[in-house]
Coordinates of C-alpha atoms and ligand atoms in Angstrom, one line a residue:
X1 CA 154.8 -142.5 -114.8
X2 CA 152.4 -139.8 -113.6
X3 CA 151.1 -137.3 -116.1
X4 CA 150.0 -133.7 -115.7
X5 CA 147.8 -131.4 -117.8
X6 CA 146.8 -127.8 -117.2
X7 CA 144.8 -125.3 -119.2
X8 CA 144.1 -121.6 -119.1
X9 CA 141.2 -120.1 -121.0
X10 CA 139.9 -116.6 -121.5
X11 CA 136.5 -117.1 -119.9
X12 CA 135.0 -119.5 -117.3
X13 CA 133.6 -122.5 -119.1
X14 CA 133.0 -126.3 -118.7
X15 CA 136.6 -127.5 -118.6
X16 CA 135.7 -131.0 -117.3
X17 CA 135.4 -132.8 -120.7
X18 CA 138.8 -131.4 -121.8
X19 CA 140.5 -132.5 -118.6
X20 CA 139.0 -136.0 -118.7
X21 CA 140.0 -136.4 -122.3
X22 CA 143.5 -135.1 -121.6
X23 CA 143.8 -137.6 -118.7
X24 CA 142.7 -140.5 -120.9
X25 CA 145.5 -139.6 -123.4
X26 CA 148.1 -139.7 -120.6
X27 CA 146.9 -143.1 -119.3
X28 CA 149.5 -145.0 -121.4
X29 CA 152.1 -143.7 -118.9
X30 CA 150.7 -145.9 -116.1
X31 CA 148.8 -144.6 -113.1
X32 CA 146.7 -145.6 -110.1
X33 CA 145.0 -142.4 -109.1
X34 CA 143.3 -139.4 -110.8
X35 CA 142.5 -135.9 -109.7
X36 CA 141.3 -132.6 -111.2
X37 CA 141.1 -129.1 -110.1
X38 CA 139.4 -126.1 -111.6
X39 CA 139.5 -122.5 -110.5
X40 CA 136.4 -120.3 -110.8
X41 CA 135.8 -116.9 -109.3
X42 CA 138.8 -117.3 -107.1
X43 CA 137.6 -120.6 -105.7
X44 CA 139.3 -123.9 -106.2
X45 CA 137.2 -127.0 -106.9
X46 CA 139.3 -130.2 -106.2
X47 CA 138.1 -133.7 -106.9
X48 CA 140.4 -136.7 -106.7
X49 CA 140.7 -140.4 -105.7
X50 CA 142.5 -143.6 -106.5
X51 CA 141.1 -145.5 -109.5
X52 CA 140.9 -145.5 -113.3
X53 CA 140.1 -142.3 -115.2
X54 CA 136.6 -143.3 -116.1
X55 CA 135.7 -144.5 -112.6
X56 CA 137.0 -141.4 -110.8
X57 CA 135.6 -139.1 -113.5
X58 CA 132.1 -140.7 -113.1
X59 CA 132.2 -140.9 -109.3
X60 CA 133.2 -137.2 -108.9
X61 CA 131.5 -135.8 -112.0
X62 CA 134.7 -134.4 -113.2
X63 CA 133.2 -133.7 -116.7
X64 CA 130.9 -131.2 -115.0
X65 CA 133.7 -129.1 -113.6
X66 CA 133.8 -125.5 -114.7
X67 CA 136.4 -122.7 -114.4
X68 CA 138.7 -120.4 -116.3
X69 CA 141.7 -122.6 -115.4
X70 CA 142.0 -126.3 -114.8
X71 CA 144.4 -129.1 -114.3
X72 CA 144.3 -132.9 -114.1
X73 CA 146.8 -135.4 -112.9
X74 CA 147.4 -139.1 -113.1
X75 CA 149.4 -140.5 -110.2
X76 CA 151.7 -143.6 -110.2
X77 CA 152.5 -144.2 -106.5
X78 CA 156.0 -143.6 -105.3
X79 CA 155.6 -141.6 -102.1
X80 CA 152.5 -142.9 -100.2
X81 CA 150.0 -145.6 -101.0
X82 CA 147.4 -145.0 -103.7
X83 CA 144.6 -143.2 -101.8
X84 CA 142.4 -140.1 -102.0
X85 CA 144.7 -138.1 -99.8
X86 CA 147.8 -139.0 -101.8
X87 CA 146.1 -138.4 -105.1
X88 CA 146.9 -135.1 -106.8
X89 CA 146.4 -132.1 -107.3
X90 CA 147.2 -130.8 -103.8
X91 CA 146.3 -127.6 -102.0
X92 CA 148.5 -125.2 -100.1
X93 CA 147.8 -124.7 -96.4
X94 CA 145.0 -122.1 -96.9
X95 CA 143.4 -123.7 -100.0
X96 CA 144.5 -120.7 -102.0
X97 CA 146.9 -122.5 -104.4
X98 CA 146.7 -125.8 -106.2
X99 CA 149.3 -127.8 -108.0
X100 CA 150.2 -131.2 -109.3
X101 CA 153.5 -132.8 -110.3
X102 CA 155.0 -135.6 -112.3
X103 CA 158.3 -137.1 -111.2
X104 CA 160.1 -137.7 -108.0
X105 CA 161.1 -135.3 -105.2
X106 CA 163.7 -137.3 -103.5
X107 CA 163.9 -135.2 -100.3
X108 CA 160.2 -135.3 -99.9
X109 CA 160.3 -136.7 -96.3
X110 CA 162.7 -134.0 -95.0
X111 CA 160.7 -131.3 -96.8
X112 CA 157.4 -132.4 -95.2
X113 CA 159.0 -132.1 -91.8
X114 CA 160.2 -128.6 -92.5
X115 CA 156.9 -127.5 -93.9
X116 CA 155.1 -128.8 -90.8
X117 CA 157.6 -127.1 -88.5
X118 CA 157.0 -123.9 -90.4
X119 CA 153.3 -124.2 -89.6
X120 CA 152.0 -125.3 -93.0
X121 CA 149.2 -127.9 -93.3
X122 CA 150.5 -131.1 -94.8
X123 CA 147.7 -133.5 -95.7
X124 CA 149.4 -136.4 -97.5
X125 CA 152.7 -138.3 -97.9
X126 CA 152.9 -137.5 -101.6
X127 CA 155.8 -135.5 -103.0
X128 CA 153.5 -133.6 -105.3
X129 CA 152.2 -131.8 -102.2
X130 CA 155.8 -130.8 -101.4
X131 CA 156.0 -129.0 -104.7
X132 CA 153.0 -126.9 -103.6
X133 CA 154.3 -126.1 -100.1
X134 CA 157.7 -125.3 -101.5
X135 CA 156.1 -122.6 -103.6
X136 CA 153.8 -121.6 -100.7
X137 CA 156.9 -121.0 -98.6
X138 CA 158.0 -118.1 -100.8
X139 CA 154.5 -116.8 -101.7
X140 CA 154.1 -116.4 -97.9
X141 CA 157.2 -114.2 -98.0
X142 CA 155.5 -112.0 -100.6
X143 CA 157.3 -113.3 -103.7
X144 CA 155.6 -113.3 -107.1
X145 CA 154.8 -116.8 -108.5
X146 CA 157.7 -117.0 -110.9
X147 CA 160.2 -116.0 -108.2
X148 CA 158.6 -118.3 -105.7
X149 CA 158.9 -121.2 -108.2
X150 CA 162.5 -120.4 -108.9
X151 CA 163.3 -120.4 -105.2
X152 CA 161.3 -123.6 -104.6
X153 CA 163.4 -125.2 -107.3
X154 CA 166.4 -124.9 -105.1
X155 CA 164.6 -126.8 -102.3
X156 CA 163.1 -129.6 -104.4
X157 CA 165.7 -132.3 -105.1
X158 CA 165.0 -134.8 -107.8
X159 CA 163.5 -134.9 -111.3
X160 CA 160.0 -133.5 -111.7
X161 CA 157.7 -131.1 -113.5
X162 CA 154.8 -129.4 -111.9
X163 CA 151.9 -127.1 -112.8
X164 CA 150.5 -124.7 -110.2
X165 CA 148.0 -121.9 -109.9
X166 CA 146.7 -119.3 -107.4
X167 CA 143.0 -119.0 -106.8
X168 CA 143.2 -115.3 -106.9
X169 CA 144.9 -114.9 -110.3
X170 CA 144.2 -115.8 -114.0
X171 CA 147.3 -117.7 -114.9
X172 CA 148.9 -121.1 -114.4
X173 CA 152.6 -121.7 -113.9
X174 CA 154.8 -124.7 -114.6
X175 CA 158.4 -125.8 -114.3
X176 CA 160.4 -128.6 -115.9
X177 CA 163.3 -130.3 -114.2
X178 CA 164.1 -133.7 -115.6
X179 CA 160.5 -134.8 -116.4
X180 CA 158.9 -134.1 -119.7
X181 CA 156.8 -131.0 -120.2
X182 CA 155.3 -129.5 -123.4
X183 CA 153.3 -126.3 -123.8
X184 CA 150.4 -126.0 -126.3
X185 CA 149.2 -122.7 -127.8
X186 CA 145.6 -122.5 -129.2
X187 CA 143.0 -120.0 -130.1
X188 CA 142.0 -118.4 -126.8
X189 CA 143.8 -120.8 -124.5
X190 CA 147.2 -122.2 -123.6
X191 CA 147.9 -125.5 -122.0
X192 CA 150.8 -127.6 -120.6
X193 CA 151.2 -131.3 -120.4
X194 CA 153.7 -134.1 -119.7
X195 CA 153.3 -135.3 -123.3
X196 CA 151.9 -134.5 -126.7
X197 CA 149.0 -136.9 -127.0
X198 CA 146.9 -134.8 -124.6
X199 CA 147.8 -131.6 -126.4
X200 CA 147.5 -132.5 -130.1
X201 CA 143.7 -132.8 -130.1
X202 CA 143.5 -129.2 -128.9
X203 CA 146.4 -127.6 -130.9
X204 CA 149.4 -128.5 -133.0
X205 CA 151.3 -125.3 -132.0
X206 CA 153.7 -126.3 -129.2
X207 CA 156.8 -125.3 -127.4
X208 CA 158.9 -128.0 -125.9
X209 CA 160.4 -127.0 -122.6
X210 CA 163.9 -127.5 -121.4
X211 CA 165.1 -128.3 -117.9
X212 CA 165.1 -125.1 -115.9
X213 CA 162.3 -123.4 -117.9
X214 CA 159.6 -121.7 -115.8
X215 CA 156.5 -121.1 -117.9
X216 CA 153.7 -118.6 -117.2
X217 CA 150.5 -119.5 -119.0
X218 CA 147.9 -116.9 -119.8
X219 CA 144.9 -117.4 -122.0
X220 CA 146.5 -115.7 -125.0
X221 CA 150.3 -116.0 -124.4
X222 CA 153.0 -117.9 -122.7
X223 CA 156.2 -116.5 -121.2
X224 CA 159.3 -118.5 -120.4
X225 CA 161.9 -117.6 -117.8
X226 CA 165.1 -119.2 -116.8
X227 CA 165.0 -120.7 -113.3
X228 CA 168.7 -119.7 -112.7
X229 CA 168.3 -115.9 -113.0
X230 CA 164.7 -115.2 -114.0
X231 CA 165.8 -113.9 -117.4
X232 CA 163.2 -114.0 -120.2
X233 CA 163.7 -116.8 -122.7
X234 CA 162.6 -116.3 -126.3
X235 CA 161.6 -119.5 -128.0
X236 CA 159.5 -119.9 -131.1
X237 CA 156.6 -122.4 -131.1
X238 CA 156.8 -125.4 -133.6
X239 CA 154.0 -127.0 -135.5
X240 CA 153.5 -130.7 -135.0
X241 CA 152.6 -132.6 -138.2
X242 CA 152.3 -136.2 -136.9
X243 CA 149.1 -138.0 -137.7
X244 CA 146.7 -138.3 -134.7
X245 CA 145.5 -141.7 -136.1
X246 CA 148.7 -143.1 -134.6
X247 CA 147.4 -142.4 -131.1
X248 CA 144.1 -144.1 -131.7
X249 CA 143.3 -147.8 -131.7
X250 CA 142.3 -147.9 -135.4
X251 CA 139.8 -150.8 -135.0
X252 CA 142.0 -153.0 -132.8
X253 CA 140.8 -154.1 -129.4
X254 CA 143.9 -152.9 -127.8
X255 CA 146.9 -150.6 -128.6
X256 CA 149.2 -153.6 -127.9
X257 CA 147.6 -155.6 -130.8
X258 CA 147.6 -152.6 -133.1
X259 CA 151.3 -151.9 -132.3
X260 CA 152.2 -155.6 -132.9
X261 CA 150.5 -155.3 -136.3
X262 CA 152.3 -152.0 -137.1
X263 CA 155.7 -153.6 -136.9
X264 CA 156.2 -154.3 -140.6
X265 CA 155.2 -150.8 -141.6
X266 CA 157.4 -149.1 -139.0
X267 CA 160.3 -151.4 -139.8
X268 CA 160.0 -150.5 -143.5
X269 CA 160.0 -146.8 -142.6
X270 CA 163.0 -147.3 -140.3
X271 CA 165.1 -149.1 -143.0
X272 CA 164.2 -146.4 -145.5
X273 CA 165.4 -143.7 -143.1
X274 CA 168.5 -145.5 -142.0
X275 CA 169.6 -145.8 -145.6
X276 CA 169.7 -142.0 -145.8
X277 CA 170.8 -141.2 -142.3
X278 CA 173.7 -138.7 -142.3
X279 CA 174.8 -139.6 -138.8
X280 CA 175.6 -143.3 -139.6
X281 CA 179.2 -142.9 -141.0
X282 CA 180.3 -141.0 -137.9
X283 CA 178.6 -143.5 -135.5
X284 CA 180.0 -146.5 -137.3
X285 CA 183.5 -144.9 -137.4
X286 CA 183.3 -144.3 -133.6
X287 CA 182.2 -147.9 -133.0
X288 CA 184.9 -149.3 -135.2
X289 CA 187.7 -147.3 -133.5
X290 CA 186.5 -147.4 -129.9
X291 CA 188.4 -149.3 -127.2
X292 CA 185.2 -150.5 -125.6
X293 CA 181.6 -150.3 -126.9
X294 CA 178.8 -150.4 -124.3
X295 CA 175.2 -151.0 -125.2
X296 CA 173.1 -149.7 -122.4
X297 CA 169.3 -150.0 -121.6
X298 CA 166.7 -151.3 -119.3
X299 CA 163.9 -153.9 -119.6
X300 CA 163.0 -154.5 -123.2
X301 CA 165.5 -152.0 -124.4
X302 CA 168.2 -154.0 -122.6
X303 CA 167.1 -157.1 -124.5
X304 CA 167.6 -155.1 -127.7
X305 CA 171.1 -154.4 -126.5
X306 CA 171.8 -158.1 -125.9
X307 CA 170.6 -158.8 -129.5
X308 CA 172.7 -155.9 -130.8
X309 CA 175.8 -157.3 -129.1
X310 CA 175.2 -160.7 -130.9
X311 CA 174.8 -158.8 -134.2
X312 CA 178.0 -156.8 -133.8
X313 CA 179.9 -159.9 -133.0
X314 CA 178.4 -162.1 -135.8
X315 CA 178.3 -159.5 -138.6
X316 CA 180.9 -156.9 -137.6
X317 CA 183.5 -159.0 -135.6
X318 CA 183.1 -156.3 -133.0
X319 CA 182.8 -157.2 -129.4
X320 CA 180.4 -155.0 -127.5
X321 CA 179.2 -155.1 -123.9
X322 CA 175.5 -155.1 -123.2
X323 CA 174.8 -153.3 -119.9
X324 CA 171.7 -153.0 -117.7
X325 CA 171.8 -149.3 -117.2
X326 CA 172.0 -149.2 -113.4
X327 CA 175.0 -151.5 -113.6
X328 CA 177.0 -149.1 -115.8
X329 CA 178.3 -147.0 -112.9
X330 CA 179.4 -149.8 -110.5
X331 CA 180.6 -152.2 -113.1
X332 CA 182.1 -150.3 -116.0
X333 CA 182.5 -146.6 -115.1
X334 CA 185.8 -147.0 -113.2
X335 CA 187.4 -148.4 -116.4
X336 CA 185.6 -146.1 -118.9
X337 CA 187.3 -143.2 -120.6
X338 CA 187.3 -141.0 -123.7
X339 CA 188.4 -143.9 -125.9
X340 CA 185.1 -145.6 -125.3
X341 CA 181.7 -145.4 -127.0
X342 CA 178.3 -146.0 -125.3
X343 CA 175.0 -146.5 -127.1
X344 CA 172.0 -145.7 -125.0
X345 CA 168.8 -147.4 -126.0
X346 CA 165.3 -146.4 -124.9
X347 CA 161.8 -146.1 -126.2
X348 CA 160.9 -143.1 -124.1
X349 CA 164.3 -141.5 -124.0
X350 CA 163.4 -140.5 -120.4
X351 CA 164.2 -143.6 -118.4
X352 CA 165.9 -142.3 -115.2
X353 CA 168.2 -145.4 -114.9
X354 CA 169.4 -144.8 -118.5
X355 CA 169.9 -141.0 -118.1
X356 CA 171.9 -141.6 -114.9
X357 CA 174.3 -143.9 -116.8
X358 CA 174.5 -141.4 -119.6
X359 CA 175.4 -138.6 -117.3
X360 CA 178.1 -140.7 -115.7
X361 CA 179.5 -141.8 -119.1
X362 CA 179.6 -138.3 -120.5
X363 CA 181.3 -137.0 -117.4
X364 CA 184.4 -139.2 -118.1
X365 CA 184.5 -138.4 -121.8
X366 CA 182.8 -141.5 -123.2
X367 CA 181.3 -140.7 -126.7
X368 CA 177.6 -141.2 -126.2
X369 CA 175.1 -142.1 -128.9
X370 CA 171.4 -143.1 -128.5
X371 CA 168.4 -144.6 -130.2
X372 CA 165.0 -143.5 -128.9
X373 CA 161.4 -143.3 -130.1
X374 CA 160.3 -140.1 -128.5
X375 CA 161.6 -137.2 -130.5
X376 CA 162.8 -134.3 -128.3
X377 CA 163.2 -136.6 -125.3
X378 CA 166.2 -136.0 -123.0
X379 CA 168.2 -138.8 -124.4
X380 CA 167.9 -137.4 -127.9
X381 CA 169.0 -134.0 -126.8
X382 CA 172.0 -135.0 -124.7
X383 CA 173.9 -137.5 -126.8
X384 CA 176.4 -136.7 -129.6
X385 CA 174.1 -138.3 -132.2
X386 CA 170.8 -140.2 -132.0
X387 CA 168.9 -142.6 -134.2
X388 CA 165.1 -142.2 -134.3
X389 CA 163.2 -145.4 -134.0
X390 CA 160.4 -143.9 -136.2
X391 CA 157.6 -146.0 -134.6
X392 CA 155.2 -143.1 -134.0
X393 CA 153.4 -143.2 -130.6
X394 CA 153.7 -146.5 -128.7
X395 CA 150.8 -146.2 -126.3
X396 CA 150.7 -149.7 -124.9
X397 CA 152.9 -150.1 -121.8
X398 CA 154.5 -153.3 -123.2
X399 CA 157.0 -152.3 -125.8
X400 CA 156.5 -154.2 -129.1
X401 CA 157.2 -152.2 -132.2
X402 CA 159.9 -150.1 -130.5
X403 CA 161.7 -153.3 -129.6
X404 CA 161.7 -154.7 -133.1
X405 CA 162.9 -151.4 -134.5
X406 CA 165.7 -151.2 -131.9
X407 CA 166.8 -154.7 -132.9
X408 CA 166.6 -153.8 -136.6
X409 CA 168.6 -150.6 -136.0
X410 CA 171.4 -152.7 -134.4
X411 CA 171.2 -155.3 -137.2
X412 CA 171.5 -152.5 -139.8
X413 CA 174.5 -151.0 -137.9
X414 CA 176.2 -154.4 -137.6
X415 CA 175.6 -155.3 -141.2
X416 CA 177.1 -152.0 -142.3
X417 CA 180.0 -152.3 -139.9
X418 CA 180.9 -155.7 -141.3
X419 CA 180.5 -154.5 -144.9
X420 CA 177.9 -157.2 -145.4
X421 CA 175.0 -157.3 -147.9
X422 CA 171.7 -155.6 -146.8
X423 CA 169.4 -157.6 -149.1
X424 CA 168.1 -159.9 -146.3
X425 CA 167.5 -157.0 -144.0
X426 CA 165.5 -155.1 -146.6
X427 CA 163.2 -158.2 -147.1
X428 CA 162.5 -158.3 -143.4
X429 CA 159.3 -156.2 -143.3
X430 CA 157.6 -158.5 -145.7
X431 CA 158.6 -161.6 -143.6
X432 CA 157.2 -159.8 -140.6
X433 CA 153.9 -159.3 -142.3
X434 CA 153.8 -163.0 -143.1
X435 CA 154.8 -164.0 -139.6
X436 CA 151.9 -161.9 -138.1
X437 CA 149.4 -163.5 -140.5
X438 CA 150.6 -167.0 -140.0
X439 CA 151.2 -167.0 -136.2
X440 CA 148.3 -165.0 -135.0
X441 CA 145.8 -167.9 -135.0
X442 CA 148.3 -170.3 -133.6
X443 CA 149.2 -167.9 -130.7
X444 CA 145.6 -167.4 -130.0
X445 CA 145.0 -171.2 -129.6
X446 CA 148.2 -171.7 -127.6
X447 CA 147.2 -169.0 -125.2
X448 CA 144.1 -170.8 -124.2
X449 CA 146.0 -174.0 -123.5
X450 CA 148.8 -172.4 -121.6
X451 CA 146.6 -170.0 -119.5
X452 CA 145.7 -172.6 -116.8
X453 CA 149.4 -172.6 -115.8
X454 CA 150.8 -169.9 -113.5
X455 CA 154.5 -170.8 -114.4
X456 CA 156.4 -171.4 -117.6
X457 CA 159.8 -170.9 -119.1
X458 CA 161.0 -169.2 -122.3
X459 CA 164.3 -170.6 -123.6
X460 CA 166.6 -169.6 -126.4
X461 CA 170.2 -170.2 -127.5
X462 CA 172.8 -168.1 -129.3
X463 CA 171.0 -165.5 -131.4
X464 CA 167.6 -166.3 -129.9
X465 CA 168.7 -166.0 -126.2
X466 CA 167.7 -162.3 -126.0
X467 CA 164.4 -163.1 -127.7
X468 CA 163.6 -165.8 -125.1
X469 CA 164.3 -163.2 -122.4
X470 CA 162.1 -160.6 -124.1
X471 CA 159.3 -163.2 -124.6
X472 CA 159.4 -164.0 -120.9
X473 CA 159.3 -160.3 -119.9
X474 CA 156.3 -159.6 -122.2
X475 CA 154.5 -162.6 -120.9
X476 CA 155.1 -161.7 -117.2
X477 CA 154.3 -158.1 -117.8
X478 CA 150.8 -158.6 -119.3
X479 CA 149.6 -161.9 -117.9
X480 CA 150.9 -161.6 -114.3
X481 CA 152.0 -165.2 -114.6
X482 CA 155.6 -166.2 -113.8
X483 CA 157.7 -166.8 -116.9
X484 CA 161.4 -167.1 -116.7
X485 CA 163.7 -166.5 -119.7
X486 CA 167.0 -168.2 -119.9
X487 CA 169.6 -169.9 -122.1
X488 CA 168.2 -173.2 -123.1
X489 CA 171.3 -175.1 -122.0
X490 CA 171.0 -173.7 -118.5
X491 CA 167.6 -175.2 -117.9
X492 CA 169.1 -178.6 -117.0
X493 CA 171.3 -176.9 -114.4
X494 CA 168.4 -176.5 -112.0
X495 CA 165.0 -175.3 -113.4
X496 CA 164.4 -178.7 -115.0
X497 CA 163.1 -179.8 -111.6
X498 CA 160.0 -177.6 -112.2
X499 CA 158.8 -179.8 -115.0
X500 CA 155.6 -181.9 -114.3
X501 CA 153.2 -183.4 -116.9
X502 CA 152.1 -180.7 -119.3
X503 CA 154.4 -178.0 -117.9
X504 CA 154.9 -175.4 -120.7
X505 CA 158.4 -174.5 -121.9
X506 CA 158.8 -172.2 -124.9
X507 CA 161.8 -172.8 -127.1
X508 CA 162.9 -170.1 -129.6
X509 CA 164.9 -172.0 -132.1
X510 CA 167.7 -170.3 -134.0
X511 CA 168.4 -171.4 -137.6
X512 CA 171.9 -172.6 -136.7
X513 CA 171.1 -174.0 -133.3
X514 CA 168.3 -176.5 -133.9
X515 CA 170.2 -179.5 -132.5
X516 CA 170.9 -177.7 -129.2
X517 CA 167.3 -176.7 -129.0
X518 CA 166.1 -180.2 -129.8
X519 CA 168.2 -181.7 -127.0
X520 CA 166.7 -179.2 -124.6
X521 CA 163.2 -180.0 -125.7
X522 CA 163.8 -183.7 -125.2
X523 CA 164.9 -183.1 -121.7
X524 CA 161.5 -181.6 -121.1
X525 CA 159.3 -184.0 -123.1
X526 CA 160.9 -187.1 -121.6
X527 CA 159.6 -185.8 -118.3
X528 CA 156.2 -185.3 -119.8
X529 CA 156.6 -181.6 -120.0
X530 CA 155.3 -179.6 -123.0
X531 CA 158.0 -178.3 -125.4
X532 CA 156.6 -175.5 -127.5
X533 CA 159.0 -174.7 -130.3
X534 CA 159.0 -171.5 -132.3
X535 CA 161.1 -171.6 -135.4
X536 CA 161.1 -172.1 -139.2
X537 CA 159.8 -175.4 -140.6
X538 CA 162.4 -178.1 -139.7
X539 CA 161.9 -181.8 -139.5
X540 CA 163.9 -182.0 -136.3
X541 CA 161.7 -179.5 -134.6
X542 CA 158.6 -181.1 -135.9
X543 CA 159.6 -184.5 -134.7
X544 CA 160.6 -183.5 -131.2
X545 CA 158.4 -180.6 -130.2
X546 CA 155.0 -181.1 -128.5
X547 CA 153.8 -178.0 -130.5
X548 CA 155.5 -176.1 -133.3
X549 CA 154.8 -172.5 -134.1
X550 CA 156.3 -172.0 -137.6
X551 CA 157.6 -168.7 -138.8
X552 CA 158.7 -168.1 -142.4
X553 CA 162.2 -169.3 -143.3
X554 CA 164.8 -166.5 -143.2
X555 CA 168.5 -166.0 -142.6
X556 CA 170.0 -166.7 -139.1
X557 CA 170.1 -163.0 -138.1
X558 CA 166.5 -162.2 -139.1
X559 CA 165.0 -165.3 -137.4
X560 CA 165.1 -163.9 -133.9
X561 CA 163.2 -160.8 -135.0
X562 CA 160.5 -162.9 -136.6
X563 CA 160.3 -165.2 -133.5
X564 CA 159.6 -162.1 -131.3
X565 CA 156.2 -161.7 -133.0
X566 CA 154.5 -165.0 -131.9
X567 CA 155.8 -164.4 -128.4
X568 CA 154.3 -161.0 -128.3
X569 CA 151.0 -162.4 -129.7
X570 CA 151.0 -165.2 -127.2
X571 CA 151.4 -162.8 -124.3
X572 CA 148.7 -160.6 -125.7
X573 CA 146.1 -163.4 -126.1
X574 CA 147.0 -164.9 -122.7
X575 CA 146.4 -161.5 -121.1
X576 CA 143.1 -161.0 -122.8
X577 CA 142.1 -164.6 -122.0
X578 CA 142.8 -163.8 -118.3
X579 CA 140.6 -160.7 -118.5
X580 CA 143.5 -158.3 -118.1
X581 CA 144.0 -155.1 -120.0
X582 CA 147.4 -155.7 -121.8
X583 CA 147.8 -152.0 -122.6
X584 CA 148.0 -150.9 -118.9
X585 CA 149.3 -153.7 -116.8
X586 CA 148.9 -153.2 -113.0
X587 CA 151.8 -151.5 -111.2
X588 CA 153.6 -150.6 -114.4
X589 CA 154.4 -147.4 -116.2
X590 CA 155.4 -146.6 -119.7
X591 CA 158.0 -144.0 -118.8
X592 CA 160.0 -144.7 -115.7
X593 CA 161.5 -141.4 -114.5
X594 CA 162.3 -142.6 -111.0
X595 CA 165.3 -144.6 -109.6
Ligands
M6R601 O1 161.6 -146.2 -122.4 P1 162.6 -147.3 -122.2 O2 162.8 -148.2 -123.4 O3 163.9 -146.8 -121.6 O4 162.0 -148.2 -121.0 C1 162.7 -149.3 -120.4 C2 161.8 -150.3 -119.8 O5 161.1 -149.7 -118.7 C3 160.8 -150.9 -120.8 O6 161.4 -151.4 -121.9 C4 159.9 -152.0 -120.2 O7 160.7 -153.0 -119.8 C5 158.8 -152.3 -121.1 N1 157.5 -151.8 -120.7 C6 158.6 -153.8 -121.3 O8 157.6 -154.0 -122.3

């Protein structure tokens, strides 16, 4: 969801290659436009357009740009269509200041009218431009940049981060309010970015910013001030030790495939860490004693909540309520109080819908926990305790390894809550390895035969219901085909009419629910539809399915996790077969920091 990067160096130099590489490393967030600005001898060089990083970089020769300061931005359209004008960075009225943002300025339309009425030149519909004019407004009054940014902060409503610089200066400035922002400190330069992957190739010394931090970047130092009163903030940098290999493709054609293959390893790591996690007793105690337990997330993370709710019931005899985050306030908040617990689930830890639900829950005294993958994300810093998903970077927009680790975390919690044996769970990573090896070639073949269809269904029952929904979401997300996920028994209540000869319907078969699944499959096959079963070897499935994708035999609670893998692989191979890039599906963003 947009990404910004800015750098300040000691001397004028060829900053273009650094900016292009930084942009490439932010592409996982999703974008439709690219723009760069450098500042040299008091002159701003601005080049931008809609399109992919490599296209725009080549067309505008961004790699040749030079300067003592530079910034690059990837835009994901919210205010204004993807176009050259709406691309970022933006200039102020006189072309003496340049800035770019990430996030959402919700009062953008009102602000643009004010700026125009005040005589400023507004060139786009984009809210990033409003950040620049909001600062310009106070610079025109003679304020210094830090003061002007602090005053602009009061005018700009919403969640955002921006980087900005004056032509006639040698610094850049940035502020964080809601959207992620990290500072990097290197030898003879400092930089700022929405996320670490664009900083780590340059330096491992970083300062994570908090909301309300205003940062001044000079070539050899950074200074932090509080937006509220301008007071100086002392914060020590930290050294990042994560391996960079985790943000490279490592021989795979796409990050999505690499991340699917990483699942056994990250699951192993997760289980190891969960065993020694000091927060667990308190979390389990709170879940046990709570009046209501809400499991809150969006998209794939919501599907993990659905799965978690089944696990808590089956293994811990604990009823929990899975909630799509934006529904928390209208549906549950009126009845929520300090006797309740809410578990917020997110890969990024920055999803706006989730953070809004969190704020509302905290305000009425609900005890809030979270699981997230991005260390230091807002969710991890604002909940009473958080469980890391330990997946390393997940670059591909479709969530894969973070989903399985979310589900495994819930399975672990529910198993502990019910005082059950963990042996099966500990064996899961090995079964996941086997599943990948055995189902990859089958998924590849299936993909070719399903690809001519633009519609299909993904059905599950009981413990596999959430997996069917997740399979459908993954398929839609990367293939642009329509795939609806539902409870298998609901299919006969309407959607069955879609079945024509060869029409593909995927069935995720739970270990204890084979008979129900078989009956659903027969409703499809007797109308000449194609019933594709995913499940452990079973004579009933083999006899009734048109195709059977076999996964290794396992216990009933592990089966859904294993079945996720062929569904991910199927989506991946279908997308590749259609000529789409599964890592960066059109219109989507990895981190959704807007309403
Ligand atoms: O970062 P989050 O887990 O909070 O993101 C929530 C959804 O946007 C996300 O799971 C989305 O559905 C995935 N891209 C699907 O693969």
